[in-house]
Amino acid sequence: MSALLLEVEGLTKHFAVTRGMAREKVFVRAVDGVDFAIARGETLGLVGESGCGKTTVGRLILRLIEPTGGAVRFDGRELTALDRKRLQPLRRSFQIIFQDPFASLNPRMTVSEIVGRPMEIHGLTRRAERDEKVGELLAAVGLRREQLARYPHEFSGGQRQRIGIARALATRPQLVVADEPTSALDVSVQAQILNLMKDLQGRFGLTYLFISHNIGVIRHISDRVAVMYLGKIVEMAGKGALFSKPLHPYTQALLAAVPSLDPRRRQEEVLLEGDVPSPVNPPPGCRFHTRCRFALPRCSREEPEFRPRADGRWVACHLY
Amino acid sequence: MGTLLRVDDLHTHFLSAGKVVKALDGISFEIREGEVFGVVGETGCGKSVTALSILRLIPFPPGRIVSGAIRFRETELLALPPDRMRAVRGKEISMIFQEPMTSLNPVFRVGEQMREVIMLHQGLGKSEALEAAVRMLERVRIPEARKVAGQYPHQLSGGMRQRVMIALELSCRPALLIADEPTTALDVTIQAQILKLLNELKREMGTSILLITHDLGVVAQMCDRVAVMYAGSIVEEAGVAAIFENPRHPYTQGLWGAIPLAHDEKPTLAVIPGAVPDLSRLPEGCKFHPRCGRRFAPCDRIRPQMTAVGDGHRVACHLYGGGEPS
């Protein structure tokens, strides 16, 4: 058994869109050659701003959408080569938690149906014992067994997210992709959910790909962190190293932009001006060079390779 | 610094499914000339209703300002006839919202929308007003302001739209700008740009800002004084340094402890157990007592009053006296 549960190589997704009056067909390069791996029991945080491609990466790994190119190996098996029929039995091993606990639960299903359905589909329970098994899971995520027959609208946002987590765990997965699981929640409820996810990780031996734009949340939950910008990972490192000494100029600017909770430390300097360029026509060379403080002449011509350094950190930047 | 706006014992209620929802349950605070006053709290605590009440934009029905006073300079806003109130809005007190796209009209060019507002409030002619609009866009550091004035809102990025909103709302030099989660819909690098802009404009124009947010980092970086709201009440009010160094109310302490930090390691996150109460069935006594780890005898019977615990630092909690029962 390999120590790596998930290996991703050159993962790419280009969405075709038509644009303007001329119905011109262009490609949004949402994910453009992404490499990373996650070890068993580890949490990899995937962080970046809107449109950087982090959600698309999560969905590609689960084959909820089809990649344009690249490889996804799960537990040593190449997923991208499998057809639907052969993929289906493997799906129980990788599940997802969505951002919006209001939109991601079917309002016409009871909690028992929502959480029990995945078990039935994968033949993990019979109808007669379903409530028993769902009840156990509800207790594990901090809900009460008596709430089995209730509908989603009877729960608060935080409780709904617990239902979403119970559903993800129903098939006893190894990998859980959590896509902004606390972004719709208030901070006091967010803390409950983050603590629960850490607790469940230990109890069920879970591996997480945790996707978020919230840098504080990423720092709290992750073992390692990958930073995305315009469809590419620009830096990946252990949490301690990344936060104490970010290498990539984008990571530096991103971390510096988070307002500090220390009112005596007012941040006047803004490291990043302007907006993210369009993923339809990303800048040539390094995609960040148009906004980079340290840009060299070669940055606009030559794309920096994403590669490991001697200390095990990965960075895609000509400075290193 | 003189007082610009004073809110006294304001009650705003909504009628929902036959029940009275006490969105604001007797709040009092003041905003001084030139300061940034922050109102912070979680969803449903009443922070946005506070803003809408000040502008008298509470939709009726179902909402209604039941009692209280809102004094702006020498004027009692709640006593103004509607046409006088309309003149206050946008000219003396203006407001920017979380999502600028919903506040900008999608079918008019940016410059046209700004021109209308400037003509209405400043009595300028068409071409003069357009020139004033372009100058205002330059003032909020929009590159190629004249070009942007000719564009439609959908052609701009989220950060640019918020700059346009700020330009629009500051074009009449209001004394008070209400900013309701102005950067919540924006990415963190764009947020940093907008916060810097608001700080610079405040210094240049001397505008007071009522900043409503759930983001404590934004509070720490922007505000002079802060009020923390919970379930329709202010539970603590203090200068920004005091409230971050020495939060006193158990809810404030819980909220502070629950935030995962980007700039520091925090081994565990504090949890406030339970959930916010239903505003139509508020608990007796202190509204926070069912979730409070430090509750004692009076908490489930007597509503605590705001009590001074330091220079400008007030808290509504029986641990600190809690004042006379109401």
Short mmCIF file of N, CA, C and O in Angstrom, two decimals, chain B residues 5 7 10 49-58 65 69-95 120-121 169 174 176 178:
data_model
loop_
_atom_site.label_atom_id
_atom_site.label_comp_id
_atom_site.label_asym_id
_atom_site.label_seq_id
_atom_site.Cartn_x
_atom_site.Cartn_y
_atom_site.Cartn_z
N LEU B 5 -23.97 61.43 14.99
CA LEU B 5 -25.22 60.67 14.99
C LEU B 5 -25.38 60.01 16.33
O LEU B 5 -24.43 59.45 16.88
N VAL B 7 -27.98 57.36 18.36
CA VAL B 7 -29.12 56.44 18.34
C VAL B 7 -29.47 56.14 19.78
O VAL B 7 -28.60 55.78 20.58
N LEU B 10 -33.30 52.31 20.33
CA LEU B 10 -34.01 52.05 19.08
C LEU B 10 -34.57 50.63 19.04
O LEU B 10 -33.85 49.66 19.28
N VAL B 49 -30.07 45.80 9.90
CA VAL B 49 -31.32 46.49 10.27
C VAL B 49 -30.98 47.83 10.92
O VAL B 49 -31.69 48.83 10.73
N THR B 50 -29.89 47.89 11.64
CA THR B 50 -29.44 49.15 12.23
C THR B 50 -29.20 50.18 11.13
O THR B 50 -29.68 51.32 11.20
N ALA B 51 -28.49 49.77 10.08
CA ALA B 51 -28.20 50.68 8.97
C ALA B 51 -29.49 51.13 8.29
O ALA B 51 -29.69 52.33 8.05
N LEU B 52 -30.36 50.18 8.00
CA LEU B 52 -31.60 50.53 7.29
C LEU B 52 -32.52 51.39 8.16
O LEU B 52 -33.25 52.24 7.64
N SER B 53 -32.46 51.19 9.47
CA SER B 53 -33.28 52.01 10.37
C SER B 53 -32.81 53.46 10.35
O SER B 53 -33.62 54.39 10.33
N ILE B 54 -31.49 53.65 10.36
CA ILE B 54 -30.95 55.01 10.35
C ILE B 54 -31.40 55.74 9.09
O ILE B 54 -31.77 56.91 9.13
N LEU B 55 -31.42 55.04 7.97
CA LEU B 55 -31.84 55.66 6.71
C LEU B 55 -33.35 55.62 6.52
O LEU B 55 -33.87 56.07 5.50
N ARG B 56 -34.04 55.05 7.48
CA ARG B 56 -35.49 54.86 7.40
C ARG B 56 -35.87 54.11 6.12
O ARG B 56 -36.80 54.50 5.40
N LEU B 57 -35.16 53.04 5.87
CA LEU B 57 -35.43 52.21 4.70
C LEU B 57 -35.98 50.84 5.10
O LEU B 57 -35.95 49.90 4.32
N ILE B 58 -36.48 50.73 6.31
CA ILE B 58 -37.09 49.48 6.75
C ILE B 58 -38.38 49.26 5.97
O ILE B 58 -39.25 50.12 5.97
N ILE B 65 -40.12 50.73 12.69
CA ILE B 65 -39.38 51.28 13.82
C ILE B 65 -40.41 51.59 14.90
O ILE B 65 -41.29 52.43 14.69
N ALA B 69 -34.98 57.01 19.18
CA ALA B 69 -34.63 58.28 18.56
C ALA B 69 -33.34 58.13 17.77
O ALA B 69 -32.46 57.37 18.16
N ILE B 70 -33.27 58.81 16.63
CA ILE B 70 -32.05 58.84 15.82
C ILE B 70 -31.74 60.30 15.53
O ILE B 70 -32.43 60.94 14.71
N ARG B 71 -30.78 60.84 16.23
CA ARG B 71 -30.48 62.25 16.08
C ARG B 71 -29.24 62.40 15.20
O ARG B 71 -28.18 61.89 15.51
N PHE B 72 -29.40 63.11 14.06
CA PHE B 72 -28.30 63.37 13.16
C PHE B 72 -28.01 64.86 13.21
O PHE B 72 -28.84 65.66 12.81
N ARG B 73 -26.84 65.22 13.75
CA ARG B 73 -26.55 66.62 14.05
C ARG B 73 -27.69 67.20 14.87
O ARG B 73 -27.97 66.71 15.95
N GLU B 74 -28.44 68.20 14.36
CA GLU B 74 -29.51 68.80 15.16
C GLU B 74 -30.88 68.23 14.80
O GLU B 74 -31.90 68.68 15.32
N THR B 75 -30.91 67.28 13.88
CA THR B 75 -32.19 66.82 13.34
C THR B 75 -32.59 65.46 13.89
O THR B 75 -31.77 64.55 13.94
N GLU B 76 -33.84 65.33 14.29
CA GLU B 76 -34.36 64.03 14.69
C GLU B 76 -34.91 63.34 13.43
O GLU B 76 -35.95 63.73 12.90
N LEU B 77 -34.18 62.32 12.97
CA LEU B 77 -34.53 61.72 11.68
C LEU B 77 -35.90 61.05 11.70
O LEU B 77 -36.62 61.06 10.71
N LEU B 78 -36.26 60.46 12.83
CA LEU B 78 -37.53 59.73 12.89
C LEU B 78 -38.73 60.67 12.81
O LEU B 78 -39.84 60.24 12.56
N ALA B 79 -38.48 61.99 13.04
CA ALA B 79 -39.59 62.95 13.00
C ALA B 79 -39.70 63.66 11.65
O ALA B 79 -40.63 64.41 11.42
N LEU B 80 -38.74 63.39 10.74
CA LEU B 80 -38.75 64.12 9.46
C LEU B 80 -39.86 63.63 8.54
O LEU B 80 -40.11 62.43 8.46
N PRO B 81 -40.51 64.56 7.83
CA PRO B 81 -41.45 64.12 6.79
C PRO B 81 -40.68 63.42 5.66
O PRO B 81 -39.49 63.69 5.47
N PRO B 82 -41.33 62.53 4.90
CA PRO B 82 -40.64 61.71 3.91
C PRO B 82 -39.79 62.50 2.91
O PRO B 82 -38.69 62.08 2.56
N ASP B 83 -40.28 63.67 2.45
CA ASP B 83 -39.50 64.40 1.45
C ASP B 83 -38.21 64.96 2.04
O ASP B 83 -37.18 64.99 1.37
N ARG B 84 -38.26 65.38 3.31
CA ARG B 84 -37.04 65.87 3.94
C ARG B 84 -36.07 64.72 4.18
O ARG B 84 -34.85 64.87 4.05
N MET B 85 -36.60 63.56 4.51
CA MET B 85 -35.75 62.39 4.73
C MET B 85 -35.05 62.00 3.43
O MET B 85 -33.88 61.64 3.41
N ARG B 86 -35.79 62.13 2.32
CA ARG B 86 -35.21 61.80 1.01
C ARG B 86 -34.01 62.69 0.71
O ARG B 86 -33.04 62.27 0.10
N ALA B 87 -34.09 63.93 1.16
CA ALA B 87 -32.99 64.86 0.91
C ALA B 87 -31.76 64.51 1.76
O ALA B 87 -30.63 64.79 1.40
N VAL B 88 -32.00 63.88 2.91
CA VAL B 88 -30.89 63.47 3.76
C VAL B 88 -30.15 62.29 3.13
O VAL B 88 -28.93 62.25 3.08
N ARG B 89 -30.94 61.34 2.60
CA ARG B 89 -30.36 60.13 2.00
C ARG B 89 -29.54 60.48 0.77
O ARG B 89 -30.01 61.19 -0.11
N GLY B 90 -28.35 59.97 0.71
CA GLY B 90 -27.53 60.18 -0.48
C GLY B 90 -26.77 61.49 -0.41
O GLY B 90 -25.66 61.58 -0.91
N LYS B 91 -27.34 62.50 0.24
CA LYS B 91 -26.64 63.77 0.32
C LYS B 91 -25.87 63.90 1.63
O LYS B 91 -24.71 64.22 1.65
N GLU B 92 -26.55 63.63 2.74
CA GLU B 92 -25.87 63.76 4.03
C GLU B 92 -25.47 62.41 4.63
O GLU B 92 -24.46 62.30 5.30
N ILE B 93 -26.32 61.43 4.39
CA ILE B 93 -25.97 60.07 4.81
C ILE B 93 -26.12 59.18 3.57
O ILE B 93 -27.17 59.17 2.94
N SER B 94 -25.07 58.48 3.21
CA SER B 94 -25.23 57.57 2.07
C SER B 94 -24.73 56.20 2.45
O SER B 94 -24.12 56.00 3.49
N MET B 95 -24.99 55.24 1.58
CA MET B 95 -24.76 53.85 1.97
C MET B 95 -24.21 53.04 0.80
O MET B 95 -24.68 53.17 -0.33
N LEU B 120 -29.10 65.83 -9.11
CA LEU B 120 -30.21 65.87 -8.15
C LEU B 120 -29.80 66.57 -6.86
O LEU B 120 -30.52 67.41 -6.34
N HIS B 121 -28.63 66.21 -6.34
CA HIS B 121 -28.26 66.70 -5.02
C HIS B 121 -27.47 68.00 -5.05
O HIS B 121 -27.44 68.74 -4.08
N GLU B 169 -21.43 57.26 -4.00
CA GLU B 169 -21.97 57.62 -2.68
C GLU B 169 -21.21 58.78 -2.04
O GLU B 169 -21.74 59.48 -1.20
N PRO B 174 -21.07 63.24 1.70
CA PRO B 174 -21.93 63.04 2.85
C PRO B 174 -21.13 63.15 4.14
O PRO B 174 -19.92 62.93 4.14
N LEU B 176 -21.88 61.26 6.69
CA LEU B 176 -21.82 59.88 7.19
C LEU B 176 -21.98 58.90 6.04
O LEU B 176 -22.91 59.00 5.24
N ILE B 178 -22.51 54.93 5.37
CA ILE B 178 -22.80 53.63 5.97
C ILE B 178 -22.30 52.57 4.99
O ILE B 178 -22.71 52.55 3.84
#
